[in-house]
mmCIF file of C-alpha atoms in Angstrom:
data_model
loop_
_atom_site.group_PDB
_atom_site.id
_atom_site.type_symbol
_atom_site.label_atom_id
_atom_site.label_comp_id
_atom_site.label_asym_id
_atom_site.label_seq_id
_atom_site.Cartn_x
_atom_site.Cartn_y
_atom_site.Cartn_z
ATOM 1 C CA MET Y 4 11.887 -2.757 -5.097
ATOM 2 C CA LEU Y 5 8.178 -2.293 -5.754
ATOM 3 C CA PHE Y 6 6.287 -5.276 -4.345
ATOM 4 C CA HIS Y 7 2.604 -6.177 -4.510
ATOM 5 C CA LYS Y 8 1.910 -7.435 -0.999
ATOM 6 C CA PRO Y 9 -0.855 -10.029 -0.973
ATOM 7 C CA TYR Y 10 -3.629 -10.207 1.592
ATOM 8 C CA GLY Y 11 -2.676 -11.987 4.812
ATOM 9 C CA VAL Y 12 1.075 -11.286 4.536
ATOM 10 C CA LEU Y 13 2.963 -9.340 7.209
ATOM 11 C CA SER Y 14 5.151 -6.401 6.124
ATOM 12 C CA GLN Y 15 8.206 -8.089 7.655
ATOM 13 C CA PHE Y 16 10.495 -11.023 6.952
ATOM 14 C CA THR Y 17 9.980 -12.862 10.234
ATOM 15 C CA PRO Y 18 6.819 -14.995 10.504
ATOM 16 C CA GLU Y 19 4.703 -14.249 13.558
ATOM 17 C CA ASP Y 20 1.746 -16.020 15.170
ATOM 18 C CA GLY Y 21 1.404 -18.316 12.190
ATOM 19 C CA ALA Y 22 0.971 -15.469 9.682
ATOM 20 C CA ARG Y 23 2.732 -15.404 6.337
ATOM 21 C CA SER Y 24 5.691 -13.051 5.863
ATOM 22 C CA LEU Y 25 7.826 -11.498 3.125
ATOM 23 C CA ALA Y 26 10.273 -14.394 3.555
ATOM 24 C CA GLU Y 27 8.015 -16.474 1.282
ATOM 25 C CA PHE Y 28 8.781 -14.334 -1.757
ATOM 26 C CA ASP Y 29 11.802 -14.273 -4.031
ATOM 27 C CA LEU Y 30 12.968 -10.816 -2.925
ATOM 28 C CA PRO Y 31 16.642 -9.812 -3.145
ATOM 29 C CA PRO Y 32 18.671 -10.269 0.045
ATOM 30 C CA GLY Y 33 19.206 -7.275 2.283
ATOM 31 C CA VAL Y 34 16.079 -5.245 1.478
ATOM 32 C CA TYR Y 35 13.627 -4.012 4.104
ATOM 33 C CA PRO Y 36 10.179 -2.410 3.892
ATOM 34 C CA ALA Y 37 10.088 1.394 3.810
ATOM 35 C CA GLY Y 38 6.803 1.635 5.688
ATOM 36 C CA ARG Y 39 4.192 -1.035 6.066
ATOM 37 C CA LEU Y 40 0.792 -2.338 5.094
ATOM 38 C CA ASP Y 41 -1.465 -4.130 7.550
ATOM 39 C CA LYS Y 42 -1.730 -7.884 7.194
ATOM 40 C CA ASP Y 43 -5.290 -7.576 5.884
ATOM 41 C CA SER Y 44 -4.392 -4.856 3.362
ATOM 42 C CA GLU Y 45 -2.967 -5.395 -0.113
ATOM 43 C CA GLY Y 46 -0.978 -3.505 -2.685
ATOM 44 C CA LEU Y 47 2.162 -1.445 -3.138
ATOM 45 C CA LEU Y 48 5.032 -1.860 -0.693
ATOM 46 C CA LEU Y 49 8.415 -0.204 -1.230
ATOM 47 C CA LEU Y 50 11.534 -2.107 -0.129
ATOM 48 C CA THR Y 51 15.154 -0.942 -0.167
ATOM 49 C CA ASP Y 52 18.592 -1.810 1.224
ATOM 50 C CA ASP Y 53 19.277 1.839 2.148
ATOM 51 C CA GLY Y 54 18.665 2.398 5.876
ATOM 52 C CA PRO Y 55 19.065 6.211 5.794
ATOM 53 C CA LEU Y 56 16.583 6.404 2.935
ATOM 54 C CA ILE Y 57 14.055 4.356 4.925
ATOM 55 C CA GLU Y 58 14.443 6.729 7.874
ATOM 56 C CA GLN Y 59 13.850 9.752 5.646
ATOM 57 C CA LEU Y 60 10.860 8.193 3.925
ATOM 58 C CA LEU Y 61 9.225 7.416 7.263
ATOM 59 C CA HIS Y 62 9.822 10.817 8.833
ATOM 60 C CA PRO Y 63 6.487 12.630 9.377
ATOM 61 C CA ARG Y 64 7.733 15.828 7.734
ATOM 62 C CA HIS Y 65 7.919 14.049 4.365
ATOM 63 C CA GLN Y 66 4.208 13.922 3.593
ATOM 64 C CA LYS Y 67 3.800 11.638 0.601
ATOM 65 C CA PRO Y 68 0.433 11.131 -1.096
ATOM 66 C CA LYS Y 69 -0.683 7.518 -0.898
ATOM 67 C CA THR Y 70 -3.642 6.392 -2.981
ATOM 68 C CA TYR Y 71 -5.884 3.466 -2.052
ATOM 69 C CA TRP Y 72 -8.747 1.652 -3.699
ATOM 70 C CA VAL Y 73 -11.171 0.942 -0.886
ATOM 71 C CA LEU Y 74 -14.149 -1.402 -1.138
ATOM 72 C CA VAL Y 75 -16.774 -0.129 1.299
ATOM 73 C CA GLU Y 76 -20.151 -1.342 2.437
ATOM 74 C CA ARG Y 77 -23.036 0.553 0.815
ATOM 75 C CA VAL Y 78 -22.780 3.635 -1.406
ATOM 76 C CA PRO Y 79 -21.607 6.834 0.338
ATOM 77 C CA ASP Y 80 -23.425 10.005 -0.635
ATOM 78 C CA GLU Y 81 -21.623 13.226 -1.514
ATOM 79 C CA ALA Y 82 -21.969 14.553 2.033
ATOM 80 C CA ALA Y 83 -20.177 11.500 3.427
ATOM 81 C CA LEU Y 84 -17.375 11.831 0.873
ATOM 82 C CA GLN Y 85 -17.009 15.517 1.740
ATOM 83 C CA ARG Y 86 -16.542 14.616 5.400
ATOM 84 C CA LEU Y 87 -13.570 12.488 4.345
ATOM 85 C CA ARG Y 88 -12.160 15.301 2.208
ATOM 86 C CA ASP Y 89 -12.481 17.902 4.945
ATOM 87 C CA GLY Y 90 -10.846 15.795 7.651
ATOM 88 C CA LEU Y 91 -12.671 14.177 10.551
ATOM 89 C CA ARG Y 92 -12.067 13.295 14.161
ATOM 90 C CA ILE Y 93 -10.777 9.763 14.775
ATOM 91 C CA GLU Y 94 -9.981 8.719 18.322
ATOM 92 C CA ASP Y 95 -7.449 11.313 19.531
ATOM 93 C CA TYR Y 96 -6.625 13.082 16.269
ATOM 94 C CA THR Y 97 -8.220 14.854 13.323
ATOM 95 C CA THR Y 98 -7.251 13.647 9.878
ATOM 96 C CA LEU Y 99 -5.756 16.046 7.375
ATOM 97 C CA PRO Y 100 -7.801 16.930 4.275
ATOM 98 C CA CYS Y 101 -7.673 14.227 1.628
ATOM 99 C CA GLN Y 102 -9.040 13.335 -1.779
ATOM 100 C CA ALA Y 103 -11.987 10.930 -1.933
ATOM 101 C CA GLN Y 104 -14.216 9.921 -4.797
ATOM 102 C CA LEU Y 105 -16.423 7.105 -6.005
ATOM 103 C CA LEU Y 106 -14.606 5.234 -8.763
ATOM 104 C CA GLN Y 107 -16.488 5.541 -12.036
ATOM 105 C CA PRO Y 108 -16.582 3.134 -13.707
ATOM 106 C CA GLN Y 109 -16.069 0.632 -10.923
ATOM 107 C CA PRO Y 110 -12.749 -1.227 -11.418
ATOM 108 C CA GLN Y 111 -12.513 -4.893 -12.240
ATOM 109 C CA VAL Y 112 -10.420 -6.260 -9.381
ATOM 110 C CA ALA Y 113 -9.298 -9.872 -9.142
ATOM 111 C CA PRO Y 114 -10.995 -11.840 -6.357
ATOM 112 C CA ARG Y 115 -9.240 -12.050 -3.022
ATOM 113 C CA ASP Y 116 -8.318 -15.293 -1.286
ATOM 114 C CA PRO Y 117 -10.142 -15.616 1.051
ATOM 115 C CA PRO Y 118 -13.013 -13.770 -0.613
ATOM 116 C CA VAL Y 119 -14.599 -10.655 0.836
ATOM 117 C CA ARG Y 120 -17.831 -11.197 2.726
ATOM 118 C CA VAL Y 121 -20.722 -10.343 0.411
ATOM 119 C CA ARG Y 122 -24.313 -9.623 1.393
ATOM 120 C CA LYS Y 123 -26.791 -9.857 -1.447
ATOM 121 C CA SER Y 124 -28.986 -7.153 0.055
ATOM 122 C CA VAL Y 125 -26.137 -4.598 0.313
ATOM 123 C CA GLN Y 126 -24.314 -2.909 -2.554
ATOM 124 C CA ASP Y 127 -20.547 -2.605 -2.085
ATOM 125 C CA VAL Y 128 -18.580 0.035 -4.028
ATOM 126 C CA TRP Y 129 -14.963 0.993 -4.652
ATOM 127 C CA LEU Y 130 -13.714 4.402 -3.566
ATOM 128 C CA GLU Y 131 -10.387 6.038 -4.367
ATOM 129 C CA ILE Y 132 -8.894 7.786 -1.338
ATOM 130 C CA THR Y 133 -5.593 9.703 -1.309
ATOM 131 C CA VAL Y 134 -4.062 10.661 2.044
ATOM 132 C CA VAL Y 135 -0.749 12.221 3.061
ATOM 133 C CA GLU Y 136 -0.656 10.631 6.512
ATOM 134 C CA GLY Y 137 0.178 7.116 7.582
ATOM 135 C CA LYS Y 138 -1.435 6.562 10.938
ATOM 136 C CA ASN Y 139 -2.354 3.056 12.038
ATOM 137 C CA ARG Y 140 -5.298 1.704 10.022
ATOM 138 C CA GLN Y 141 -6.263 5.284 9.216
ATOM 139 C CA VAL Y 142 -8.223 4.717 6.005
ATOM 140 C CA ARG Y 143 -10.276 1.940 7.605
ATOM 141 C CA LYS Y 144 -11.062 4.172 10.581
ATOM 142 C CA MET Y 145 -12.010 7.033 8.246
ATOM 143 C CA THR Y 146 -14.557 5.017 6.294
ATOM 144 C CA ALA Y 147 -15.955 3.510 9.496
ATOM 145 C CA ALA Y 148 -16.385 7.045 10.881
ATOM 146 C CA ILE Y 149 -18.703 7.968 7.986
ATOM 147 C CA GLY Y 150 -20.697 4.739 8.367
ATOM 148 C CA HIS Y 151 -19.178 2.773 5.486
ATOM 149 C CA PRO Y 152 -16.878 0.030 6.812
ATOM 150 C CA THR Y 153 -13.933 -1.022 4.667
ATOM 151 C CA LEU Y 154 -14.219 -4.546 3.276
ATOM 152 C CA ARG Y 155 -11.044 -4.548 1.190
ATOM 153 C CA LEU Y 156 -8.136 -2.117 0.831
ATOM 154 C CA ILE Y 157 -5.501 -1.986 -1.934
ATOM 155 C CA ARG Y 158 -2.705 0.598 -2.003
ATOM 156 C CA ARG Y 159 -2.308 1.695 -5.614
ATOM 157 C CA SER Y 160 0.454 4.293 -5.336
ATOM 158 C CA ILE Y 161 2.975 6.035 -3.108
ATOM 159 C CA ALA Y 162 3.692 9.490 -4.561
ATOM 160 C CA ASN Y 163 4.745 8.798 -8.178
ATOM 161 C CA LEU Y 164 5.344 5.066 -7.629
ATOM 162 C CA GLN Y 165 2.533 2.964 -9.086
ATOM 163 C CA LEU Y 166 1.351 -0.594 -8.505
ATOM 164 C CA GLU Y 167 0.427 -0.814 -12.186
ATOM 165 C CA ALA Y 168 0.149 -4.406 -13.449
ATOM 166 C CA LEU Y 169 2.084 -6.151 -10.679
ATOM 167 C CA ALA Y 170 0.187 -9.238 -9.565
ATOM 168 C CA PRO Y 171 0.086 -10.205 -5.871
ATOM 169 C CA GLY Y 172 3.483 -11.572 -4.860
ATOM 170 C CA GLN Y 173 5.367 -10.002 -7.785
ATOM 171 C CA TRP Y 174 8.068 -7.315 -7.582
ATOM 172 C CA ARG Y 175 10.256 -5.240 -9.837
ATOM 173 C CA ALA Y 176 13.368 -3.129 -9.368
ATOM 174 C CA ILE Y 177 13.429 0.630 -9.798
ATOM 175 C CA ALA Y 178 16.215 3.203 -9.773
ATOM 176 C CA ARG Y 179 16.714 5.725 -6.970
ATOM 177 C CA GLU Y 180 15.949 8.563 -9.372
ATOM 178 C CA ASP Y 181 12.544 6.996 -10.060
ATOM 179 C CA ILE Y 182 11.494 8.031 -6.529
ATOM 180 C CA GLN Y 183 10.215 11.555 -7.066
ATOM 181 C CA TRP Y 184 9.020 13.404 -3.995
ATOM 182 C CA GLY Y 185 10.853 16.384 -2.545
ATOM 183 C CA ASP Y 186 14.535 15.707 -1.989
ATOM 184 C CA MET Y 187 13.965 11.967 -1.622
ATOM 185 C CA ALA Y 188 15.403 11.144 -5.040
ATOM 186 C CA ALA Y 189 18.840 12.302 -3.917
ATOM 187 C CA ALA Y 190 18.661 11.018 -0.347
ATOM 188 C CA GLY Y 191 20.587 8.115 1.119
ATOM 189 C CA SER Y 192 24.113 6.809 0.813
ATOM 190 C CA GLN Y 193 26.211 7.194 -2.304
ATOM 191 C CA ALA Y 194 27.170 3.539 -2.118
ATOM 192 C CA SER Y 195 23.573 2.374 -2.410
ATOM 193 C CA ALA Y 196 22.882 4.851 -5.187
ATOM 194 C CA GLY Y 197 25.853 3.473 -7.099
ATOM 195 C CA THR Y 198 24.474 -0.066 -7.049
ATOM 196 C CA THR Y 199 20.799 0.684 -7.688
ATOM 197 C CA SER Y 200 19.203 -0.738 -10.804
ATOM 198 C CA ARG Y 201 18.822 1.795 -13.617
ATOM 199 C CA ARG Y 202 15.821 0.028 -15.074
ATOM 200 C CA PRO Y 203 13.219 2.706 -15.998
ATOM 201 C CA LEU Y 204 10.052 3.044 -13.957
ATOM 202 C CA GLY Y 205 7.858 1.754 -16.755
ATOM 203 C CA SER Y 206 9.927 -1.363 -17.388
ATOM 204 C CA PRO Y 207 8.373 -4.831 -17.273
ATOM 205 C CA VAL Y 208 8.251 -6.995 -14.171
ATOM 206 C CA ILE Y 209 11.626 -8.640 -13.617
ATOM 207 C CA SER Y 210 10.357 -11.218 -11.153
ATOM 208 C CA ALA Y 211 7.052 -13.013 -11.389
ATOM 209 C CA ARG Y 212 8.319 -16.140 -9.718
ATOM 210 C CA ARG Y 213 6.219 -18.225 -7.408
ATOM 211 C CA PRO Y 214 6.854 -17.760 -3.675
ATOM 212 C CA GLY Y 215 9.082 -20.244 -1.925
ATOM 213 C CA ALA Y 216 12.011 -20.401 -4.369
ATOM 214 C CA TRP Y 217 14.347 -19.470 -1.520
ATOM 215 C CA PHE Y 218 13.988 -17.776 1.824
ATOM 216 C CA HIS Y 219 15.488 -14.882 3.763
ATOM 217 C CA LYS Y 220 14.845 -15.376 7.455
ATOM 218 C CA GLY Y 221 15.328 -13.254 10.503
ATOM 219 C CA ARG Y 222 15.406 -9.879 8.723
#
């Protein structure tokens, strides 16, 4: 399943410390996140019922490009963007080279609830950043390291899988063969592959239902 995780929602089915969880959304039973997004991040989250596939997707040797739209404070100059591209020291590691550019034209993105803090005297801009790592809050730490704190972060793609027109809280099914990176398309159990939807990657959303129709707890 491709799911557009809204802001403020945990990447898990069990609520914690009063935060919202995936249990609020009309997701099929038995699926689990393959990876995660922080509670204060938004965008594409992949879920599946195939445990071996999740393990393979999360293994560090399978470096998958992940693209984010990142709203940052003030306009970075080319030198700052090049620092991101080259890799920079963050805490106890150095990031791998990445792609980073100012989005031109700036995208029209629906407002967030709650809204992003706006200062009239400071111009905020959207960057597009593509990384192949998945360290904790890495993109936020990267932009902070060049002096441009992240105000909002939306994951737009994981390898060939795209967020496209999914609205926050919506999901759609994809087929195993739609996952195209390395040997991932053929990975996992034959049983799961035999029951996976064969709906093509570009098919319309099959669930745009409001959250709360029914719940899956304790997953």
